[in-house]
mmCIF file of C-alpha atoms in Angstrom:
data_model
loop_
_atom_site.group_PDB
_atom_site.id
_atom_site.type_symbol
_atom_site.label_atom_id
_atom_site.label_comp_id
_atom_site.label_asym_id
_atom_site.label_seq_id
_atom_site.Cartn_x
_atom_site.Cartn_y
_atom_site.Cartn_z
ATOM 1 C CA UNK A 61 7.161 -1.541 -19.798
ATOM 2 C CA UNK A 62 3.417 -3.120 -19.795
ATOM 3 C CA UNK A 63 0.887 -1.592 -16.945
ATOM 4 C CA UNK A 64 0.131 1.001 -15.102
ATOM 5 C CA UNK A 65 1.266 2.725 -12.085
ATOM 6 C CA UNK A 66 -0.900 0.398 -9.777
ATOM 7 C CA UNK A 67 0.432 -2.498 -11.514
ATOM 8 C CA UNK A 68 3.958 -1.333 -10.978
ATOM 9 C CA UNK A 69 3.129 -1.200 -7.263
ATOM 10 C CA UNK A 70 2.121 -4.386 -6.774
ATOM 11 C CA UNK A 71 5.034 -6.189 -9.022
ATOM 12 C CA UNK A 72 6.067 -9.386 -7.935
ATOM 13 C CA UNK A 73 3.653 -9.418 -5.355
ATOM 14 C CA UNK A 74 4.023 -13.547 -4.261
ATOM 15 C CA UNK A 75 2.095 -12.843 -1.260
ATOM 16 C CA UNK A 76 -1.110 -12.301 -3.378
ATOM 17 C CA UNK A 77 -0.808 -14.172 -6.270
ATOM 18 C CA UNK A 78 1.957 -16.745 -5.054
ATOM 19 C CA UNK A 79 -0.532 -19.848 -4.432
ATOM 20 C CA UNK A 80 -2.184 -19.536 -8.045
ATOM 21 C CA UNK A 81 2.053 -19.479 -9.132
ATOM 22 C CA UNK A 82 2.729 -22.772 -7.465
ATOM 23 C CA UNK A 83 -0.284 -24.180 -9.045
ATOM 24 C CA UNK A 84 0.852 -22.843 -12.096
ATOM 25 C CA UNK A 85 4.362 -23.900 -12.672
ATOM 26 C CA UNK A 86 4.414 -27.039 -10.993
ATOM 27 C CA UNK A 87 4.296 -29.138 -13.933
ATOM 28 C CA UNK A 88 4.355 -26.216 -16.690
ATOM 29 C CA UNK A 89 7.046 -26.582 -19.608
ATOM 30 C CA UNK A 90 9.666 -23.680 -18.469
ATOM 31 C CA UNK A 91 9.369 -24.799 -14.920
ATOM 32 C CA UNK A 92 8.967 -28.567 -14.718
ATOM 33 C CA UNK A 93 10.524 -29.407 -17.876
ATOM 34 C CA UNK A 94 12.945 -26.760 -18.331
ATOM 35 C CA UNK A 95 14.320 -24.782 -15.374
ATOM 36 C CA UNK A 96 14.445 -27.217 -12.354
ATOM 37 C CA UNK A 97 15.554 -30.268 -14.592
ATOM 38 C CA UNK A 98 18.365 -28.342 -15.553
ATOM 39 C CA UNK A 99 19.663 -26.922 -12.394
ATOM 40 C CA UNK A 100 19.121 -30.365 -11.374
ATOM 41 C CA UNK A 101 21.252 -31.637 -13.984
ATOM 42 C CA UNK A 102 23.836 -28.874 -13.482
ATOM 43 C CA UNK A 103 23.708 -29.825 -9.460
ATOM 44 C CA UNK A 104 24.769 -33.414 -10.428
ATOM 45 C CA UNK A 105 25.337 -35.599 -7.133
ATOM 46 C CA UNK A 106 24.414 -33.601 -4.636
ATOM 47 C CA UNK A 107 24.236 -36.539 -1.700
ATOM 48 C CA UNK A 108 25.669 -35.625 1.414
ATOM 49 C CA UNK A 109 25.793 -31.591 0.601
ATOM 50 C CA UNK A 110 24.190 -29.124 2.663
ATOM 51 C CA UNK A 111 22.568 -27.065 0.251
ATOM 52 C CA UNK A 112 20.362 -23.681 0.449
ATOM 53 C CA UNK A 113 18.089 -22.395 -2.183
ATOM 54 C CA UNK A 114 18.273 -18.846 -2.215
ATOM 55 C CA UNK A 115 14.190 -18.041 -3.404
ATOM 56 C CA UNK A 116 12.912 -21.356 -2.525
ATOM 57 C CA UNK A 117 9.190 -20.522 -3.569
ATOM 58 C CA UNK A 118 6.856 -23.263 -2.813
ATOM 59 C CA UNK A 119 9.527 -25.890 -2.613
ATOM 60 C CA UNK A 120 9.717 -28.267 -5.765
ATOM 61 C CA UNK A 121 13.486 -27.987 -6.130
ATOM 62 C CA UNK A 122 14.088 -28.378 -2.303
ATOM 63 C CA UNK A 123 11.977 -31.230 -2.566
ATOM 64 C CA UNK A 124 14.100 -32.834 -5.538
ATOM 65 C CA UNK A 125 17.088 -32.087 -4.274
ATOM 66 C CA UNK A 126 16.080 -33.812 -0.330
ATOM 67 C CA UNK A 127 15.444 -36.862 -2.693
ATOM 68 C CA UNK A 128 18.630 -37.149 -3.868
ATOM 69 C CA UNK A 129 20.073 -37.116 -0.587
ATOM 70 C CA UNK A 130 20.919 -33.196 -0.098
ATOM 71 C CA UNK A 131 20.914 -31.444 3.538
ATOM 72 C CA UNK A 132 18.715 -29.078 1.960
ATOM 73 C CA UNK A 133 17.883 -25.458 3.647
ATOM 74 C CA UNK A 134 15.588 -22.570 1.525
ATOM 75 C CA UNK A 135 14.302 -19.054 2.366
ATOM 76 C CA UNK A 136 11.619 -16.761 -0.087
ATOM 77 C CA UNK A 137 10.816 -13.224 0.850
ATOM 78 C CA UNK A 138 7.418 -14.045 0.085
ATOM 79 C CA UNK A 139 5.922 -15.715 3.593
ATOM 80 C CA UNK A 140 3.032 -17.538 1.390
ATOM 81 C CA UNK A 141 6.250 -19.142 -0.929
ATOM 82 C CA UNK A 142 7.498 -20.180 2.473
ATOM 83 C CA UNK A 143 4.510 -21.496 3.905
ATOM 84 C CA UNK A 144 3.641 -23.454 0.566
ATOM 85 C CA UNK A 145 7.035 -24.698 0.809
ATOM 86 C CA UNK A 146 6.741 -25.762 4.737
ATOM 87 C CA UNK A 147 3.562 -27.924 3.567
ATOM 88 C CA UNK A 148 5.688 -29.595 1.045
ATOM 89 C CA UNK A 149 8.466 -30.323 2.844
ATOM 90 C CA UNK A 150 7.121 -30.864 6.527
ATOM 91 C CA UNK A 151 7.074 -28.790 9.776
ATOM 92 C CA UNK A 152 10.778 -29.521 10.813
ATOM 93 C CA UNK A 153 12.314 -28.085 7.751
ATOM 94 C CA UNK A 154 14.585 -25.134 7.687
ATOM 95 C CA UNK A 155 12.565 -22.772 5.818
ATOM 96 C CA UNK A 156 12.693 -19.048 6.606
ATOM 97 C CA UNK A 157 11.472 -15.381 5.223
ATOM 98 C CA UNK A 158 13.953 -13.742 4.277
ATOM 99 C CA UNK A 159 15.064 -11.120 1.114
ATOM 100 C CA UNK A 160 18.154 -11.860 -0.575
ATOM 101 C CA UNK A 161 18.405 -8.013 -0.870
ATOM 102 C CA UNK A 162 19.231 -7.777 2.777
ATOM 103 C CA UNK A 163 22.026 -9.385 4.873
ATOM 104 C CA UNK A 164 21.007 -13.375 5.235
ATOM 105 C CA UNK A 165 20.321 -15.138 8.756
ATOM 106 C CA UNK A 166 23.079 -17.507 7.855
ATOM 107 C CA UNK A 167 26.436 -18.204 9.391
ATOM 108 C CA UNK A 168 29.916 -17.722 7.070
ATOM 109 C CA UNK A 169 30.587 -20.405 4.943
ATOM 110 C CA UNK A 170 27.229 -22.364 6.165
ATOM 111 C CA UNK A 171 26.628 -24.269 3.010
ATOM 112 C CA UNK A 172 28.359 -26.663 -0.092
ATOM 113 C CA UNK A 173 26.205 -24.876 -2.174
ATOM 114 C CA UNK A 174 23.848 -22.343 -3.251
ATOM 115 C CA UNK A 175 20.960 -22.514 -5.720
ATOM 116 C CA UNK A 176 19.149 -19.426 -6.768
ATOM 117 C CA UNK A 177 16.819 -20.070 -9.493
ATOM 118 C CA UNK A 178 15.198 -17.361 -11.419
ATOM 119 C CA UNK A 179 15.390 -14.808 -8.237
ATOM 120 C CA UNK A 180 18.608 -12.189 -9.451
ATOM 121 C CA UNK A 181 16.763 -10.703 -12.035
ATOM 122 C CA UNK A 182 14.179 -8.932 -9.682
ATOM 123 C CA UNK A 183 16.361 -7.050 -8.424
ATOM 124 C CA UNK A 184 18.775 -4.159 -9.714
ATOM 125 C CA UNK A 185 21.683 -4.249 -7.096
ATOM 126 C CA UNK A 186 23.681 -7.567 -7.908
ATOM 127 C CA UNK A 187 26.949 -6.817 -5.212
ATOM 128 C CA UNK A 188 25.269 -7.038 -1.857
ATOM 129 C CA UNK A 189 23.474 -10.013 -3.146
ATOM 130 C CA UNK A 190 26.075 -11.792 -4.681
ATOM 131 C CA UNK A 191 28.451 -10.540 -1.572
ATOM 132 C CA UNK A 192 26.307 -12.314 0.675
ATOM 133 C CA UNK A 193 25.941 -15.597 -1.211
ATOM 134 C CA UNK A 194 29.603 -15.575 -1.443
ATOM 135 C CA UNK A 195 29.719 -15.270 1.813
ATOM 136 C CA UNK A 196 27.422 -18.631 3.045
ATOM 137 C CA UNK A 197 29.378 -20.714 0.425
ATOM 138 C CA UNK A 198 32.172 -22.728 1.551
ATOM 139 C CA UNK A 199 35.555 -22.620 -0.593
ATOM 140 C CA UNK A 200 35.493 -24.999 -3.110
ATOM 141 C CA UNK A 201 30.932 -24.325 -2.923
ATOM 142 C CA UNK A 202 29.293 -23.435 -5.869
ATOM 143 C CA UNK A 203 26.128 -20.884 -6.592
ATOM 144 C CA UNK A 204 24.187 -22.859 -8.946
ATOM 145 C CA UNK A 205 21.490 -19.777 -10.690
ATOM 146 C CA UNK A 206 19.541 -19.183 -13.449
ATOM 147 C CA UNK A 207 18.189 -15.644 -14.730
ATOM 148 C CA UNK A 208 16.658 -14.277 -17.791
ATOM 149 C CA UNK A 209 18.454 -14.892 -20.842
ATOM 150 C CA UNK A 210 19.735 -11.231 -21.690
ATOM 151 C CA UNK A 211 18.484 -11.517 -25.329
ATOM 152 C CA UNK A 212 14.685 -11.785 -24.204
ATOM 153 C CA UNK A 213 14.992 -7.799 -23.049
ATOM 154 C CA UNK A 214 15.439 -6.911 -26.835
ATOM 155 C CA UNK A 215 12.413 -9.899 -28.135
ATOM 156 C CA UNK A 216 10.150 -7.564 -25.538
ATOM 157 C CA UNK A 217 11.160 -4.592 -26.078
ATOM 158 C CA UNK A 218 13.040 -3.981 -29.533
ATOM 159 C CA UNK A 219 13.051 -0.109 -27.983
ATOM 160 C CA UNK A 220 15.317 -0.865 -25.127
ATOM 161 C CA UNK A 221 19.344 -0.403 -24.706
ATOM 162 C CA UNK A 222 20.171 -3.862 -23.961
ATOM 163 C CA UNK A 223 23.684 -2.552 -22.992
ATOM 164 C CA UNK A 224 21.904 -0.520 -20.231
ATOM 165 C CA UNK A 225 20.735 -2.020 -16.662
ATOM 166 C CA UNK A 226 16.845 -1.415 -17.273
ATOM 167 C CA UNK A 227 13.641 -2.224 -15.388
ATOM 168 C CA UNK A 228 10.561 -3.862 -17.237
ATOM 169 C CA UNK A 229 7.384 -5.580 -16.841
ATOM 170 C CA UNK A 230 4.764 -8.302 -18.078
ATOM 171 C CA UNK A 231 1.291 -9.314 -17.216
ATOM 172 C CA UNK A 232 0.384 -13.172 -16.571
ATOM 173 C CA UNK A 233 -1.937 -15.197 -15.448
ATOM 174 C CA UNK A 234 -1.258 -17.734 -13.101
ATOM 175 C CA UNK A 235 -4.119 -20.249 -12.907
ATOM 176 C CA UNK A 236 -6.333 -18.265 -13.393
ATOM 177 C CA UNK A 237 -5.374 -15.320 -11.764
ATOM 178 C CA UNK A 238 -3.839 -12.161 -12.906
ATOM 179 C CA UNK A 239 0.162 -10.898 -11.368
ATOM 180 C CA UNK A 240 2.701 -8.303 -12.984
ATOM 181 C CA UNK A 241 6.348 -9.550 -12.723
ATOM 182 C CA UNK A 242 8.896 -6.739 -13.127
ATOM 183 C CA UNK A 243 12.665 -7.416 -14.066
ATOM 184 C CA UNK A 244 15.686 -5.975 -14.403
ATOM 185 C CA UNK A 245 17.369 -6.852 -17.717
ATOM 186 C CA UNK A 246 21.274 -6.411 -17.672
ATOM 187 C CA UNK A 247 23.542 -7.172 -20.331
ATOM 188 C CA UNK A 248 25.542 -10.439 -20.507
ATOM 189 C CA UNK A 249 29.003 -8.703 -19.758
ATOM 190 C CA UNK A 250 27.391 -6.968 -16.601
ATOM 191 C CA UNK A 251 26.340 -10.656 -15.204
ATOM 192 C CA UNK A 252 29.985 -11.752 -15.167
ATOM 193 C CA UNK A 253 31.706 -9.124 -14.267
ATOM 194 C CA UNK A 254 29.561 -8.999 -11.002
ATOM 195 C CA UNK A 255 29.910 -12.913 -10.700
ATOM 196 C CA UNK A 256 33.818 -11.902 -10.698
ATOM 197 C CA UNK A 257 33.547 -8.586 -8.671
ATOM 198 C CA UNK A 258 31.747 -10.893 -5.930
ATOM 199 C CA UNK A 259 34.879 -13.397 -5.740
ATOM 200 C CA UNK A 260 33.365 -15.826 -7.866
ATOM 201 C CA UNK A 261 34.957 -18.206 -10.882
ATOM 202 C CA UNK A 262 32.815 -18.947 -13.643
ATOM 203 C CA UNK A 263 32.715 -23.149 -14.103
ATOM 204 C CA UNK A 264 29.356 -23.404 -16.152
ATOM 205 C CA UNK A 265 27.619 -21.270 -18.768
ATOM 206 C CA UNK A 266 24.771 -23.511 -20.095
ATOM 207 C CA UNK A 267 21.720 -22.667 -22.493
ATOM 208 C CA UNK A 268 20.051 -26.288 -22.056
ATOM 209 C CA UNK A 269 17.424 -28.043 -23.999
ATOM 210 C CA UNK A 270 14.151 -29.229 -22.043
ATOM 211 C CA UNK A 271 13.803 -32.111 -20.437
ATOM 212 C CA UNK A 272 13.446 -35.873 -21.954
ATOM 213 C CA UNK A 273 9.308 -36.184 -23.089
ATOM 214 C CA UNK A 274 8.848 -32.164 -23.058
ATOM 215 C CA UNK A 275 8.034 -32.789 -26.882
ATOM 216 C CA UNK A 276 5.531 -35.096 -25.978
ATOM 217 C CA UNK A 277 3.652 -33.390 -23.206
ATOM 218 C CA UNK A 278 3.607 -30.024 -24.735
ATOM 219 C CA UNK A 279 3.679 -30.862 -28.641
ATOM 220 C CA UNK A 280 2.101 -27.322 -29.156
ATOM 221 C CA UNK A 281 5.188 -25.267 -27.841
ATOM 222 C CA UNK A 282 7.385 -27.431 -28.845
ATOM 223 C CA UNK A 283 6.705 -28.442 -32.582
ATOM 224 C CA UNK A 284 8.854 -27.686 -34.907
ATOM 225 C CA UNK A 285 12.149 -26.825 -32.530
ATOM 226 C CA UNK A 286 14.186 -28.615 -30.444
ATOM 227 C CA UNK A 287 14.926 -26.070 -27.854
ATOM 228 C CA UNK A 288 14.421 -22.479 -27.249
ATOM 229 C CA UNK A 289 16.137 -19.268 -26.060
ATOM 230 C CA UNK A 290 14.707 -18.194 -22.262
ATOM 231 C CA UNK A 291 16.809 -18.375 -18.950
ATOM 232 C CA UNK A 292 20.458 -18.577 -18.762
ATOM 233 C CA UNK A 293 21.900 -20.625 -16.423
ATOM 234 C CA UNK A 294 25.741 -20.306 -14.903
ATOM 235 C CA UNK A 295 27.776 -22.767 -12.287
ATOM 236 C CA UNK A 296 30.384 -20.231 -10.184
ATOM 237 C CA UNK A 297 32.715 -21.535 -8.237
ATOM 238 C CA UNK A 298 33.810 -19.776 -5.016
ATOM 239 C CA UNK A 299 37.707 -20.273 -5.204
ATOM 240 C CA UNK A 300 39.469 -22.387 -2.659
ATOM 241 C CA UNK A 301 41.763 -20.257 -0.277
ATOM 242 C CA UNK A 302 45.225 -20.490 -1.063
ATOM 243 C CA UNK A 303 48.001 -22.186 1.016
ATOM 244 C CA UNK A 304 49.439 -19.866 3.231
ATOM 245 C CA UNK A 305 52.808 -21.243 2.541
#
């Protein structure tokens, strides 16, 4: 783990340091280029489907998704994310504050589908979670998510058990201004077998390259590879029910 015990403390603090985030990622190469183009891609036609993302932060991939014709619904636990995101998307949309690690104002089986983008690994309890996403999802929904790739734990910290469930940090700054994010890394075979605990099928396991013109716009990070190793993304499927006959 990087920083100190005051760090710790404020971890993943959005409220302070969420504005200089949005500023940040909104056209960076693992956001812009990387993360939302692929859950986008992953997403596919999405007109017509009432959609929630699950850790909406300041909007972009509500926004996206509204554009290609989505009923689209969000909720952060940070109420900056949420008021960034309200800005974005207008003073009627359904935006909320809420914590995915708490039950979610949402009715059973509210939505076609779920998007949670880089939001699980915060937090160390996947069940209740994933319980309660499975339960807003309606059968034949999917939870579209992407987390850190389990590898990066051991590129961090060599010193770690990557076949343990273990908390670490890093220090960035985010235009300009300094934020701790703290994880928890969990082994590959610990994701699924809480994707399957939770009632879910895995459809989609998907390392993607960036975006079309990422080369171009960041030839720096990008020269000499075609892709790199950093969030791993899954499509779940929450079964249909079957026939009572």
């Amino acid at each position: 783990m990087t920083g100190n015990a005051s760090d710790e403390a404020l971890a993943n603090d959005y409220d302070t340091f969420g504005e200089a985030y949005a500023i940040e990622t909104e056209h960076s190469l693992i956001n812009a280029y990387y993360t939302r183009p692929a859950i986008l891609a992953l997403a596919g036609d999405v007109t017509g489907r009432k959609i929630l993302d699950a850790g909406c932060g300041a909007g972009p991939l509500l926004a996206s998704l509204r554009d290609r014709g989505a009923q689209v619904s969000g909720f952060d636990s940070s109420a900056t994310m949420v008021e960034l995101a309200r800005k974005r998307l207008g003073a009627d949309a359904d935006l909320r504050v809420a914590d995915l690690s708490q039950p979610l104002p949402y009715a059973d089986q509210a939505f076609d589908d779920v998007i949670s983008a880089l939001v699980l690994h915060y937090l160390e309890d996947w069940s209740a979670p994933l319980a309660q996403l499975r339960r807003i999802i309606r059968p034949g929904g999917r939870l579209i998510l992407a987390v850190n790739h389990p590898i990066l734990y051991k590129f961090a910290h060599p010193e770690g058990n990557y076949f343990a469930v273990e908390r670490w940090s890093e220090e960035y700054t985010f235009n300009g201004q300094r934020g701790v994010l703290a994880y928890w890394h969990r082994p590959l075979h610990a994701m699924t077998d809480a994707f399957t605990q939770a009632g879910f099928r895995i459809s989609v396991v998907s390392e993607p390259y960036p975006a079309e013109g990422a080369k171009e716009k960041f030839p720096d990070e990008m020269r000499g590879k075609e892709a790199f190793l950093c969030f791993l993304f899954f499509v779940l499927e929450a079964p249909e029910a079957p026939d009572a006959g």
